[in-house]
Amino acid sequence: MSVDALSSPVALRAGDPAANGQARAKTAEPDKAGVETSSHLPGQRPAALVQAVAALLWLPQAALLSIAVGRIAAGNGLSGILWLASGVLIIGILRAFIDAAGNRLAFHGARATLARLRRDGVLALACRSPLDPGRIASGEAASILAEQAEAVVPYLARFRPARFKATVVPVAILLCVLSLSWAVAIVLLVAAPLIPVFMALIGWRAKAASEAQLVEVGGMNAFLLDRLRGLATIRALDAVDVTAKRLRADAESLRSRTMAVLRIAFLSSAVLELFAALGVAMVAVYVGFHLLGQLDFGTWRGRLSLSEGLFILLLAPAFFEPLRELSAVWHDRAAGEASLEALRKLAVKGVDLPRDGDKPDDDRAAFPARFGTPSVHIRDVTFRYAGDRRPVFEQFSLDIAPGESVALLGPSGSGKTTLLALIAGLAPLDGGDIMVAGKSMATGAAAQRRCIAWVGQKPHIFAGTVGANVSLGRPDVDADAVASALHNAALDTVANARGKSSIGEGGSGLSGGEALRLALARAAANAHAQLILADEPTAHLDDETANDIASRLFALAQGRTLVIATHDPALAARADRIIDLRTVFTGSDA
């Protein structure tokens, strides 16, 4: 199986180390990997503008309404205000339609953005090598993509438009009020800043509480998935009660953190309502006393008329309305930004793997013709796993000639699988370099890996036909190549017997030997594979099947470079050279 074959859509449904590690995708820094920062999420500005326009239509509507009331108070008949009432009605209907359109636009834009973030998150997750120490746990990744990511929708659809309106609408209302009364403008100007200041103070705490809650959810999901996978072991060790107590404690911790987030959300709403009510009350008191003649200051030209005073009173609640809406969705900000940060964790820089849709460059396309059978040069390689101070390899060097077969011999834990992964470029080196066909895997792994085939001891079998499991969706593997590969791996009888019937996920219905033959067929189907890496291809097989698999592996490797990791001396004896890793091993292998 080609190391980059699993970049196909079929292969990306899986998850074993020999599969996912061969997957794909050049992961990059978060902002370059498609997961945008919260301040650069596209598609939301038009919706915010439309909703702001709908809110600003209250200005002419309030003006018409106040003029109509003033004329009624002056004794004008119904005919004199009919056009004003019609204008109020028409603007109100127009306002409703524009606001509804803005809400729909914001929601659809938020869903589209979430779909893109999820796609990029899944892509980045699939790009990570199984040997990457920063790879996120499966349960936590599922929680982020399925549950936590949903918090992005209300954040984009409600909070961001509300924040934009809170910066535009109050300014427009303040300018209108200022043209009539500088005293009322000062009251609004003093009351308004107190709201965002207190909300910011509360918001910092809300964001921290939301992040803690999301971390708790992700950790709980990861713990639960891990325990479900090991349920048989838990029962065998009589640890069911201990596991249940741990899960109960995690659930209680999650409940308390969720309630903390809700308490902060309610507190932010209470703060805004208090200051908004005080601001409106002060404006109403001033306008009332001014119209009664008790206050004769605060205007630019004499006393306010009834229409002007009513216009100011109608605008005062509207001045605080955008801030009130912002308070109502303030908790969406905390949860949304925490979710975006969690999605960003999926896109951190990892091992350089090819992406789907990458077009072969000159080196990739001409690899077999230009270089032929590749050599492998390992120069002073040092590698250690995260958290382990002891290196697995330290200053290790090895030269493999083109067309040579080399057996890496050693017991379990001697570094065999790790060395194969390093040759394939699936883990970053702590020191030294690995050259395949004269090109460093540190800089050209994506190109070189297309001509590397991997035969693992536990190949992942996808739900699908035998032929689909061989082709793996690779466009250059046609039906004739699949048939030839199945014949070379002695699987044509099995394929013919099954026909178009599907194999169960994980290889249900196949024996261990048939699964290994399928791995051989995957490698044989890749006509460009000039370097074959085989990891314990005969482990856990009976002698007859092991001998047959070994013979077919060496037949497949004719004219190609072969590196085998094994603890089987009989298999190692078939190779041109044996490297005993016990003489260079210094640490523990994963």
Coordinates of C-alpha atoms in Angstrom, one line a residue:
M1 CA 0.0 0.0 0.0
S2 CA 1.4 3.4 -0.9
V3 CA 2.1 5.6 2.0
D4 CA 0.1 8.4 0.5
A5 CA -2.6 6.2 -0.9
L6 CA -4.7 6.8 2.2
S7 CA -5.3 10.4 1.1
S8 CA -8.2 9.0 -0.9
P9 CA -11.7 9.6 0.3
V10 CA -12.2 5.9 1.0
A11 CA -9.2 5.7 3.2
L12 CA -9.9 8.7 5.3
R13 CA -12.6 6.8 7.2
A14 CA -10.1 4.8 9.1
G15 CA -7.8 5.1 12.0
D16 CA -5.0 2.6 12.4
P17 CA -1.4 3.8 12.7
A18 CA -0.3 2.3 9.5
A19 CA -3.2 3.8 7.8
N20 CA -3.8 7.3 9.2
G21 CA -0.1 7.9 9.4
Q22 CA 0.1 7.4 5.7
A23 CA -2.9 9.7 5.2
R24 CA -2.2 13.1 3.9
A25 CA -2.1 16.8 4.1
K26 CA 0.5 19.4 4.8
T27 CA -0.6 20.9 8.1
A28 CA 0.4 24.4 8.7
E29 CA 0.1 27.2 11.2
P30 CA -3.5 27.7 12.4
D31 CA -4.2 30.8 10.3
K32 CA -2.8 29.1 7.2
A33 CA -4.6 25.8 7.7
G34 CA -8.1 27.2 7.0
V35 CA -9.2 27.7 10.6
E36 CA -9.6 31.5 10.7
T37 CA -9.2 33.6 13.7
S38 CA -12.3 35.0 15.3
S39 CA -11.6 38.5 13.9
H40 CA -11.2 37.3 10.3
L41 CA -14.2 35.1 9.8
P42 CA -15.7 36.0 6.4
G43 CA -19.3 36.3 5.3
Q44 CA -20.7 38.1 8.4
R45 CA -20.3 41.8 7.5
P46 CA -23.2 41.9 4.9
A47 CA -25.6 40.4 7.4
A48 CA -24.5 42.9 10.1
L49 CA -24.9 45.8 7.8
V50 CA -28.5 44.7 6.8
Q51 CA -29.5 44.3 10.4
A52 CA -28.0 47.7 11.3
V53 CA -30.0 49.4 8.5
A54 CA -33.2 47.8 9.8
A55 CA -32.4 49.2 13.3
L56 CA -31.7 52.7 11.9
L57 CA -35.0 52.8 10.2
W58 CA -36.5 53.4 13.6
L59 CA -35.2 57.0 13.4
P60 CA -37.5 58.1 10.6
Q61 CA -40.3 56.0 12.0
A62 CA -40.0 57.7 15.4
A63 CA -39.8 61.1 13.8
L64 CA -43.0 60.5 11.9
L65 CA -44.7 59.2 15.0
S66 CA -43.7 62.1 17.2
I67 CA -44.8 64.6 14.6
A68 CA -48.2 62.9 14.3
V69 CA -48.7 63.0 18.1
G70 CA -47.7 66.7 18.1
R71 CA -50.2 67.6 15.4
I72 CA -53.0 65.7 17.3
A73 CA -52.1 67.6 20.4
A74 CA -52.3 70.8 18.4
G75 CA -55.9 70.0 17.4
N76 CA -55.3 68.8 13.8
G77 CA -57.8 66.3 12.4
L78 CA -57.2 62.8 11.2
S79 CA -56.7 63.8 7.6
G80 CA -53.6 65.9 8.6
I81 CA -51.8 62.9 10.0
L82 CA -53.0 60.2 7.6
W83 CA -49.8 60.4 5.5
L84 CA -47.7 60.3 8.7
A85 CA -49.5 57.1 9.9
S86 CA -49.0 55.5 6.5
G87 CA -45.3 56.4 6.6
V88 CA -45.0 54.8 10.0
L89 CA -46.8 51.6 8.8
I90 CA -44.7 51.3 5.6
I91 CA -41.4 51.9 7.4
G92 CA -42.5 49.3 10.0
I93 CA -43.2 46.7 7.4
L94 CA -40.0 47.5 5.6
R95 CA -38.1 47.3 8.8
A96 CA -39.5 43.8 9.6
F97 CA -38.6 42.5 6.1
I98 CA -35.1 43.9 6.2
D99 CA -34.5 42.6 9.7
A100 CA -35.8 39.1 8.8
A101 CA -33.5 39.1 5.7
G102 CA -30.5 40.1 7.8
N103 CA -31.3 37.3 10.3
R104 CA -31.5 34.7 7.5
L105 CA -28.4 36.0 5.9
A106 CA -26.5 35.8 9.2
F107 CA -27.7 32.3 10.0
H108 CA -26.9 30.9 6.6
G109 CA -23.5 32.6 6.6
A110 CA -22.8 31.1 10.1
R111 CA -23.8 27.6 9.0
A112 CA -21.6 27.9 5.9
T113 CA -18.7 29.1 8.0
L114 CA -19.2 26.3 10.5
A115 CA -19.2 23.8 7.6
R116 CA -15.9 25.2 6.4
L117 CA -14.4 25.2 9.8
R118 CA -15.5 21.6 10.4
R119 CA -14.1 20.5 7.0
D120 CA -10.8 22.2 7.7
G121 CA -10.7 20.7 11.2
V122 CA -11.3 17.2 9.9
L123 CA -8.7 17.7 7.2
A124 CA -6.1 18.9 9.7
L125 CA -7.0 16.0 12.1
A126 CA -6.6 13.5 9.2
C127 CA -3.2 15.1 8.4
R128 CA -1.7 14.4 11.7
S129 CA 0.7 11.4 11.9
P130 CA -0.2 8.8 14.6
L131 CA 3.3 9.3 15.9
D132 CA 2.8 13.1 16.4
P133 CA 3.0 13.7 20.1
G134 CA 0.6 16.7 19.7
R135 CA -2.2 14.6 18.1
I136 CA -5.4 15.2 19.9
A137 CA -7.4 12.4 21.5
S138 CA -10.2 10.9 19.3
G139 CA -12.9 11.5 21.9
E140 CA -11.9 15.1 22.4
A141 CA -11.7 15.7 18.6
A142 CA -15.2 14.2 18.2
S143 CA -16.5 16.5 21.0
I144 CA -14.9 19.6 19.4
L145 CA -16.2 18.9 15.9
A146 CA -19.7 17.6 16.8
E147 CA -20.7 19.4 20.0
Q148 CA -18.5 22.3 20.8
A149 CA -18.4 23.6 17.2
E150 CA -22.1 24.2 17.3
A151 CA -21.4 27.2 19.6
V152 CA -19.9 29.0 16.6
V153 CA -23.3 29.4 14.9
P154 CA -25.0 31.6 17.6
Y155 CA -21.7 33.5 18.0
L156 CA -21.6 34.4 14.3
A157 CA -25.3 34.7 13.6
R158 CA -26.3 36.7 16.8
F159 CA -23.3 38.1 18.6
R160 CA -21.3 39.6 15.8
P161 CA -24.2 41.4 14.1
A162 CA -25.3 42.6 17.6
R163 CA -21.9 43.9 18.3
F164 CA -21.8 45.8 15.0
K165 CA -25.2 47.3 15.7
A166 CA -24.1 48.3 19.2
T167 CA -21.3 50.3 17.6
V168 CA -23.3 52.0 14.8
V169 CA -26.9 52.5 16.0
P170 CA -26.2 54.3 19.4
V171 CA -23.8 56.7 17.6
A172 CA -26.5 57.6 15.0
I173 CA -29.1 58.0 17.8
L174 CA -26.8 60.1 19.9
L175 CA -26.2 62.5 16.9
C176 CA -29.9 62.9 16.4
V177 CA -30.5 63.6 20.1
L178 CA -27.5 66.0 20.2
S179 CA -29.1 68.1 17.5
L180 CA -32.1 68.8 19.8
S181 CA -30.7 68.6 23.4
W182 CA -27.1 68.6 24.6
A183 CA -28.2 67.7 28.1
V184 CA -29.9 64.5 27.0
A185 CA -26.9 63.6 24.9
I186 CA -24.6 64.0 27.9
V187 CA -26.9 61.7 30.0
L188 CA -26.8 59.0 27.2
L189 CA -23.0 59.5 26.7
V190 CA -22.4 59.0 30.5
A191 CA -24.7 56.0 30.8
A192 CA -23.5 54.2 27.7
P193 CA -19.8 53.6 28.5
L194 CA -20.6 52.1 31.9
I195 CA -22.4 49.2 30.2
P196 CA -19.5 47.9 28.0
V197 CA -17.0 48.4 30.8
F198 CA -18.9 46.2 33.3
M199 CA -19.8 43.7 30.5
A200 CA -16.1 43.5 29.5
L201 CA -15.2 42.8 33.1
I202 CA -17.8 40.1 33.3
G203 CA -16.9 38.9 29.8
W204 CA -13.3 38.0 30.7
R205 CA -14.6 35.8 33.5
A206 CA -17.3 34.3 31.2
K207 CA -14.7 33.4 28.5
A208 CA -12.5 31.7 31.1
A209 CA -15.5 29.8 32.5
S210 CA -16.6 28.7 28.9
E211 CA -13.1 27.6 28.0
A212 CA -12.9 25.5 31.3
Q213 CA -16.3 24.0 30.5
L214 CA -15.3 23.0 26.9
V215 CA -12.0 21.5 28.2
E216 CA -14.1 19.5 30.7
V217 CA -16.4 18.3 28.0
G218 CA -13.5 17.3 25.7
G219 CA -11.7 15.5 28.5
M220 CA -14.8 13.7 29.6
N221 CA -15.5 12.5 26.1
A222 CA -11.9 11.4 25.6
F223 CA -12.1 9.5 29.0
L224 CA -15.4 7.9 28.1
L225 CA -14.3 6.7 24.7
D226 CA -11.0 5.4 26.1
R227 CA -12.9 3.4 28.7
L228 CA -15.4 2.1 26.2
R229 CA -12.6 0.8 24.0
G230 CA -11.1 -0.9 27.0
L231 CA -14.3 -2.2 28.6
A232 CA -13.2 -5.8 28.4
T233 CA -10.0 -5.0 30.2
I234 CA -11.8 -3.0 32.8
R235 CA -14.1 -5.9 33.5
A236 CA -11.2 -8.4 33.6
L237 CA -9.4 -6.2 36.2
D238 CA -12.6 -5.7 38.2
A239 CA -12.3 -1.9 37.8
V240 CA -15.9 -1.2 36.8
D241 CA -16.7 0.6 40.1
V242 CA -13.6 2.7 40.0
T243 CA -14.3 3.8 36.4
A244 CA -17.9 4.6 37.2
K245 CA -16.9 6.7 40.2
R246 CA -14.4 8.6 38.0
L247 CA -17.1 9.2 35.3
R248 CA -19.6 10.4 38.0
A249 CA -17.0 12.8 39.4
D250 CA -16.3 14.2 35.9
A251 CA -20.0 14.6 35.2
E252 CA -20.5 16.5 38.5
S253 CA -17.5 18.8 37.6
L254 CA -19.0 19.5 34.2
R255 CA -22.4 20.4 35.8
S256 CA -20.7 22.9 38.2
R257 CA -18.8 24.5 35.4
T258 CA -21.9 24.7 33.2
M259 CA -23.8 26.4 36.0
A260 CA -20.9 28.9 36.5
V261 CA -21.2 29.9 32.8
L262 CA -25.0 30.4 33.2
R263 CA -24.6 32.5 36.4
I264 CA -22.2 34.8 34.6
A265 CA -24.5 35.1 31.6
F266 CA -27.4 36.1 33.8
L267 CA -25.2 38.6 35.7
S268 CA -24.2 40.4 32.4
S269 CA -27.9 40.8 31.5
A270 CA -28.7 42.2 34.9
V271 CA -25.9 44.7 34.7
L272 CA -27.1 46.0 31.4
E273 CA -30.7 46.2 32.4
L274 CA -29.8 48.2 35.5
F275 CA -27.8 50.9 33.6
A276 CA -30.2 51.0 30.7
A277 CA -33.2 51.5 33.0
L278 CA -31.4 54.3 34.9
G279 CA -30.4 56.0 31.6
V280 CA -33.9 55.9 30.2
A281 CA -35.4 57.1 33.5
M282 CA -33.0 60.1 33.6
V283 CA -33.9 61.1 30.1
A284 CA -37.6 60.8 30.8
V285 CA -37.3 62.9 34.0
Y286 CA -35.4 65.7 32.1
V287 CA -37.8 65.8 29.2
G288 CA -40.9 65.8 31.5
F289 CA -39.6 68.6 33.7
H290 CA -38.4 70.5 30.6
L291 CA -41.9 70.3 29.0
L292 CA -43.4 71.4 32.3
G293 CA -41.2 74.5 32.3
Q294 CA -39.2 73.4 35.5
L295 CA -35.9 73.0 33.6
D296 CA -35.0 75.7 31.0
F297 CA -31.5 74.5 30.1
G298 CA -30.0 71.7 27.9
T299 CA -31.3 72.7 24.5
W300 CA -29.8 74.7 21.6
R301 CA -32.8 76.9 20.9
G302 CA -35.4 77.6 23.6
R303 CA -37.8 75.0 25.0
L304 CA -38.4 71.7 23.3
S305 CA -41.7 71.2 21.6
L306 CA -44.0 68.2 22.3
S307 CA -42.9 66.5 19.1
E308 CA -39.2 67.0 19.9
G309 CA -39.6 65.8 23.4
L310 CA -41.5 62.7 22.3
F311 CA -38.9 62.1 19.6
I312 CA -36.1 62.1 22.3
L313 CA -38.2 59.8 24.5
L314 CA -38.7 57.3 21.7
L315 CA -35.0 57.3 20.9
A316 CA -33.8 56.8 24.5
P317 CA -34.9 53.1 24.8
A318 CA -33.7 52.5 21.2
F319 CA -30.3 53.9 22.2
F320 CA -29.9 51.1 24.8
E321 CA -31.7 48.4 22.7
P322 CA -28.5 47.3 20.7
L323 CA -26.6 47.1 24.0
R324 CA -29.5 45.1 25.5
E325 CA -29.3 42.7 22.5
L326 CA -25.6 42.5 22.9
S327 CA -26.0 41.5 26.5
A328 CA -28.6 38.9 25.7
V329 CA -26.1 37.1 23.4
W330 CA -23.0 37.9 25.4
H331 CA -22.6 34.3 26.6
D332 CA -22.6 33.3 22.9
R333 CA -19.4 35.2 22.5
A334 CA -17.7 33.4 25.3
A335 CA -18.8 30.0 24.1
G336 CA -18.2 30.8 20.4
E337 CA -14.6 32.1 20.9
A338 CA -13.8 29.1 23.1
S339 CA -15.1 26.8 20.3
L340 CA -13.0 28.6 17.7
E341 CA -10.0 28.2 19.9
A342 CA -10.8 24.5 20.3
L343 CA -11.1 24.1 16.5
R344 CA -7.8 26.0 16.1
K345 CA -6.1 23.3 18.2
L346 CA -6.9 20.8 15.5
A347 CA -4.9 22.8 12.9
V348 CA -1.5 23.2 14.7
K349 CA 1.6 22.5 12.8
G350 CA 2.4 18.8 12.3
V351 CA 4.3 16.4 10.1
D352 CA 4.5 17.4 6.4
L353 CA 2.0 15.1 4.6
P354 CA 0.5 15.6 1.1
R355 CA -3.0 17.1 0.8
D356 CA -5.9 15.8 -1.3
G357 CA -5.8 17.5 -4.7
D358 CA -2.1 18.2 -4.6
K359 CA -0.8 18.1 -8.2
P360 CA 2.4 16.0 -8.7
D361 CA 5.4 18.2 -9.1
D362 CA 8.3 17.3 -11.4
D363 CA 10.1 15.3 -8.7
R364 CA 7.0 13.4 -7.7
A365 CA 6.0 12.5 -11.2
A366 CA 9.5 11.6 -12.4
F367 CA 10.6 9.8 -9.3
P368 CA 10.7 6.3 -10.7
A369 CA 12.2 7.3 -14.0
R370 CA 14.7 9.8 -12.6
F371 CA 15.9 7.9 -9.6
G372 CA 15.0 4.3 -10.3
T373 CA 15.2 2.1 -7.2
P374 CA 16.0 4.4 -4.3
S375 CA 18.7 4.2 -1.7
V376 CA 18.1 5.1 2.0
H377 CA 20.8 7.0 4.0
I378 CA 20.2 7.6 7.7
R379 CA 22.7 10.1 9.1
D380 CA 23.2 10.6 12.9
V381 CA 19.5 10.3 13.6
T382 CA 18.3 11.1 17.1
F383 CA 14.7 10.6 18.1
R384 CA 12.7 10.6 21.3
Y385 CA 9.0 10.5 22.1
A386 CA 7.4 13.5 23.9
G387 CA 7.8 13.3 27.7
D388 CA 10.6 10.6 27.4
R389 CA 14.0 11.8 28.2
R390 CA 15.7 8.7 26.9
P391 CA 16.1 8.7 23.1
V392 CA 14.9 5.7 21.1
F393 CA 17.8 6.4 18.7
E394 CA 20.9 8.5 19.3
Q395 CA 23.4 9.3 16.6
F396 CA 22.1 6.3 14.6
S397 CA 23.3 5.9 11.0
L398 CA 22.5 3.3 8.4
D399 CA 23.0 3.0 4.6
I400 CA 20.7 0.9 2.4
A401 CA 21.7 0.4 -1.2
P402 CA 19.2 0.6 -4.1
G403 CA 17.4 -2.7 -4.6
E404 CA 18.7 -4.1 -1.3
S405 CA 16.5 -6.0 1.2
V406 CA 17.3 -5.2 4.9
A407 CA 15.8 -6.8 7.9
L408 CA 15.6 -4.8 11.1
L409 CA 15.8 -7.6 13.7
G410 CA 14.9 -7.3 17.4
P411 CA 12.4 -8.1 20.0
S412 CA 9.2 -6.1 20.6
G413 CA 10.1 -2.6 21.9
S414 CA 13.5 -2.5 20.1
G415 CA 12.6 0.5 17.9
K416 CA 11.8 -1.4 14.6
T417 CA 8.4 0.2 13.9
T418 CA 9.8 3.6 15.0
L419 CA 12.6 3.4 12.5
L420 CA 10.2 2.5 9.6
A421 CA 8.0 5.5 10.6
L422 CA 11.1 7.8 10.6
I423 CA 12.1 6.5 7.1
A424 CA 8.6 7.2 5.9
G425 CA 8.8 10.7 7.4
L426 CA 5.9 10.2 9.8
A427 CA 7.6 11.8 12.7
P428 CA 10.0 14.8 13.1
L429 CA 13.6 14.0 14.0
D430 CA 15.3 15.5 17.0
G431 CA 18.6 15.4 15.1
G432 CA 20.2 14.1 12.0
D433 CA 18.7 13.5 8.6
I434 CA 17.2 10.7 6.5
M435 CA 17.7 10.7 2.7
V436 CA 15.6 8.7 0.3
A437 CA 16.8 8.7 -3.3
G438 CA 19.2 11.5 -2.4
K439 CA 16.4 13.8 -1.1
S440 CA 15.9 14.7 2.5
M441 CA 12.7 13.5 4.1
A442 CA 12.7 16.6 6.3
T443 CA 12.0 18.8 3.2
G444 CA 10.7 16.5 0.6
A445 CA 8.6 13.9 2.5
A446 CA 5.4 14.7 0.6
A447 CA 7.1 14.0 -2.7
Q448 CA 9.1 10.9 -1.7
R449 CA 6.3 9.3 0.2
R450 CA 4.2 8.8 -3.0
C451 CA 6.7 6.2 -4.0
I452 CA 6.8 4.4 -0.7
A453 CA 4.6 1.4 0.1
W454 CA 3.7 0.2 3.6
V455 CA 2.8 -3.3 4.6
G456 CA 1.7 -3.3 8.2
Q457 CA 1.1 -6.2 10.6
K458 CA -2.4 -4.9 11.3
P459 CA -3.7 -3.2 8.2
H460 CA -7.0 -1.5 8.6
I461 CA -9.8 -2.9 6.5
F462 CA -12.6 -0.5 5.4
A463 CA -16.2 -1.4 5.0
G464 CA -16.4 -2.1 1.3
T465 CA -15.5 -4.7 -1.4
V466 CA -12.2 -6.4 -1.6
G467 CA -11.4 -4.4 -4.8
A468 CA -12.2 -1.1 -3.1
N469 CA -9.9 -2.0 -0.2
V470 CA -7.1 -2.5 -2.7
S471 CA -7.6 0.6 -4.9
L472 CA -8.4 2.8 -1.9
G473 CA -9.9 5.3 -4.3
R474 CA -6.6 6.0 -6.0
P475 CA -7.3 7.3 -9.5
D476 CA -4.2 5.6 -11.0
V477 CA -5.3 2.2 -9.8
D478 CA -7.7 0.7 -12.4
A479 CA -9.6 -2.6 -12.4
D480 CA -6.8 -4.4 -14.2
A481 CA -4.2 -3.2 -11.6
V482 CA -6.5 -4.4 -8.8
A483 CA -7.0 -7.8 -10.4
S484 CA -3.3 -8.3 -11.0
A485 CA -2.5 -7.2 -7.4
L486 CA -5.1 -9.6 -6.0
H487 CA -3.7 -12.5 -8.1
N488 CA -0.1 -11.8 -6.9
A489 CA -1.4 -11.8 -3.3
A490 CA -3.4 -15.0 -3.8
L491 CA -6.6 -13.2 -3.0
D492 CA -8.3 -13.5 -6.4
T493 CA -10.3 -16.5 -5.2
V494 CA -11.5 -14.6 -2.1
A495 CA -12.4 -11.6 -4.3
N496 CA -14.3 -13.8 -6.7
A497 CA -16.2 -15.6 -3.9
R498 CA -17.3 -12.3 -2.3
G499 CA -18.0 -10.5 -5.5
K500 CA -19.5 -7.1 -4.7
S501 CA -20.4 -8.0 -1.2
S502 CA -18.8 -5.7 1.5
I503 CA -16.2 -6.6 4.1
G504 CA -17.1 -5.5 7.6
E505 CA -15.3 -2.5 9.1
G506 CA -12.0 -3.7 10.6
G507 CA -11.8 -6.8 8.4
S508 CA -14.8 -8.7 9.8
G509 CA -15.0 -11.9 7.8
L510 CA -11.3 -12.0 6.9
S511 CA -8.6 -14.1 8.5
G512 CA -5.3 -12.7 9.7
G513 CA -3.5 -14.2 6.7
E514 CA -6.1 -12.7 4.3
A515 CA -5.7 -9.3 5.9
L516 CA -1.9 -9.5 5.4
R517 CA -2.5 -10.6 1.8
L518 CA -4.7 -7.6 1.3
A519 CA -1.9 -5.3 2.6
L520 CA 0.4 -6.9 0.0
A521 CA -2.2 -6.3 -2.7
R522 CA -2.4 -2.7 -1.8
A523 CA 1.4 -2.3 -2.2
A524 CA 1.4 -4.3 -5.4
A525 CA -1.3 -2.1 -6.9
N526 CA 1.0 1.0 -6.6
A527 CA 3.1 0.8 -9.8
H528 CA 5.3 3.7 -8.5
A529 CA 6.3 2.1 -5.2
Q530 CA 10.0 1.7 -5.3
L531 CA 10.6 1.5 -1.6
I532 CA 8.6 -1.1 0.5
L533 CA 8.4 -0.8 4.3
A534 CA 7.1 -3.9 6.0
D535 CA 6.3 -3.9 9.7
E536 CA 6.1 -7.5 11.2
P537 CA 4.4 -8.9 8.1
T538 CA 4.4 -12.5 9.5
A539 CA 3.6 -11.8 13.1
H540 CA 0.8 -14.0 14.7
L541 CA 0.6 -16.2 11.6
D542 CA 1.0 -20.0 11.4
D543 CA 4.2 -21.2 9.8
E544 CA 2.7 -22.2 6.4
T545 CA 0.9 -18.8 6.0
A546 CA 3.9 -16.9 7.2
N547 CA 6.2 -18.6 4.7
D548 CA 3.8 -17.9 1.9
I549 CA 3.4 -14.2 2.9
A550 CA 7.2 -13.9 3.1
S551 CA 7.7 -15.4 -0.3
R552 CA 5.2 -13.1 -1.9
L553 CA 6.7 -10.1 -0.1
F554 CA 10.1 -10.8 -1.5
A555 CA 8.7 -11.5 -4.9
L556 CA 6.9 -8.1 -4.8
A557 CA 10.2 -6.5 -3.8
Q558 CA 12.2 -7.8 -6.8
G559 CA 13.9 -4.7 -8.3
R560 CA 12.8 -2.6 -5.4
T561 CA 14.3 -1.6 -2.0
L562 CA 12.8 -3.5 0.9
V563 CA 13.1 -2.7 4.6
I564 CA 11.5 -5.2 7.0
A565 CA 10.9 -4.8 10.7
T566 CA 10.6 -8.3 12.3
H567 CA 11.5 -10.4 15.3
D568 CA 11.3 -13.6 13.2
P569 CA 14.8 -14.9 12.5
A570 CA 13.5 -17.1 9.6
L571 CA 12.1 -14.0 7.8
A572 CA 15.1 -12.0 8.5
A573 CA 17.4 -14.7 7.0
R574 CA 15.7 -14.1 3.6
A575 CA 17.0 -10.5 3.5
D576 CA 20.3 -9.5 2.0
R577 CA 21.4 -7.9 5.3
I578 CA 20.3 -8.1 8.9
I579 CA 20.5 -5.1 11.3
D580 CA 20.3 -6.1 14.9
L581 CA 18.7 -3.1 16.6
R582 CA 19.5 -4.5 20.1
T583 CA 23.0 -3.1 19.6
V584 CA 21.7 0.5 19.0
F585 CA 18.5 0.6 21.1
T586 CA 18.6 3.0 24.0
G587 CA 15.0 3.6 24.9
S588 CA 11.5 2.3 24.6
D589 CA 9.5 1.9 21.4
A590 CA 5.8 2.7 21.1

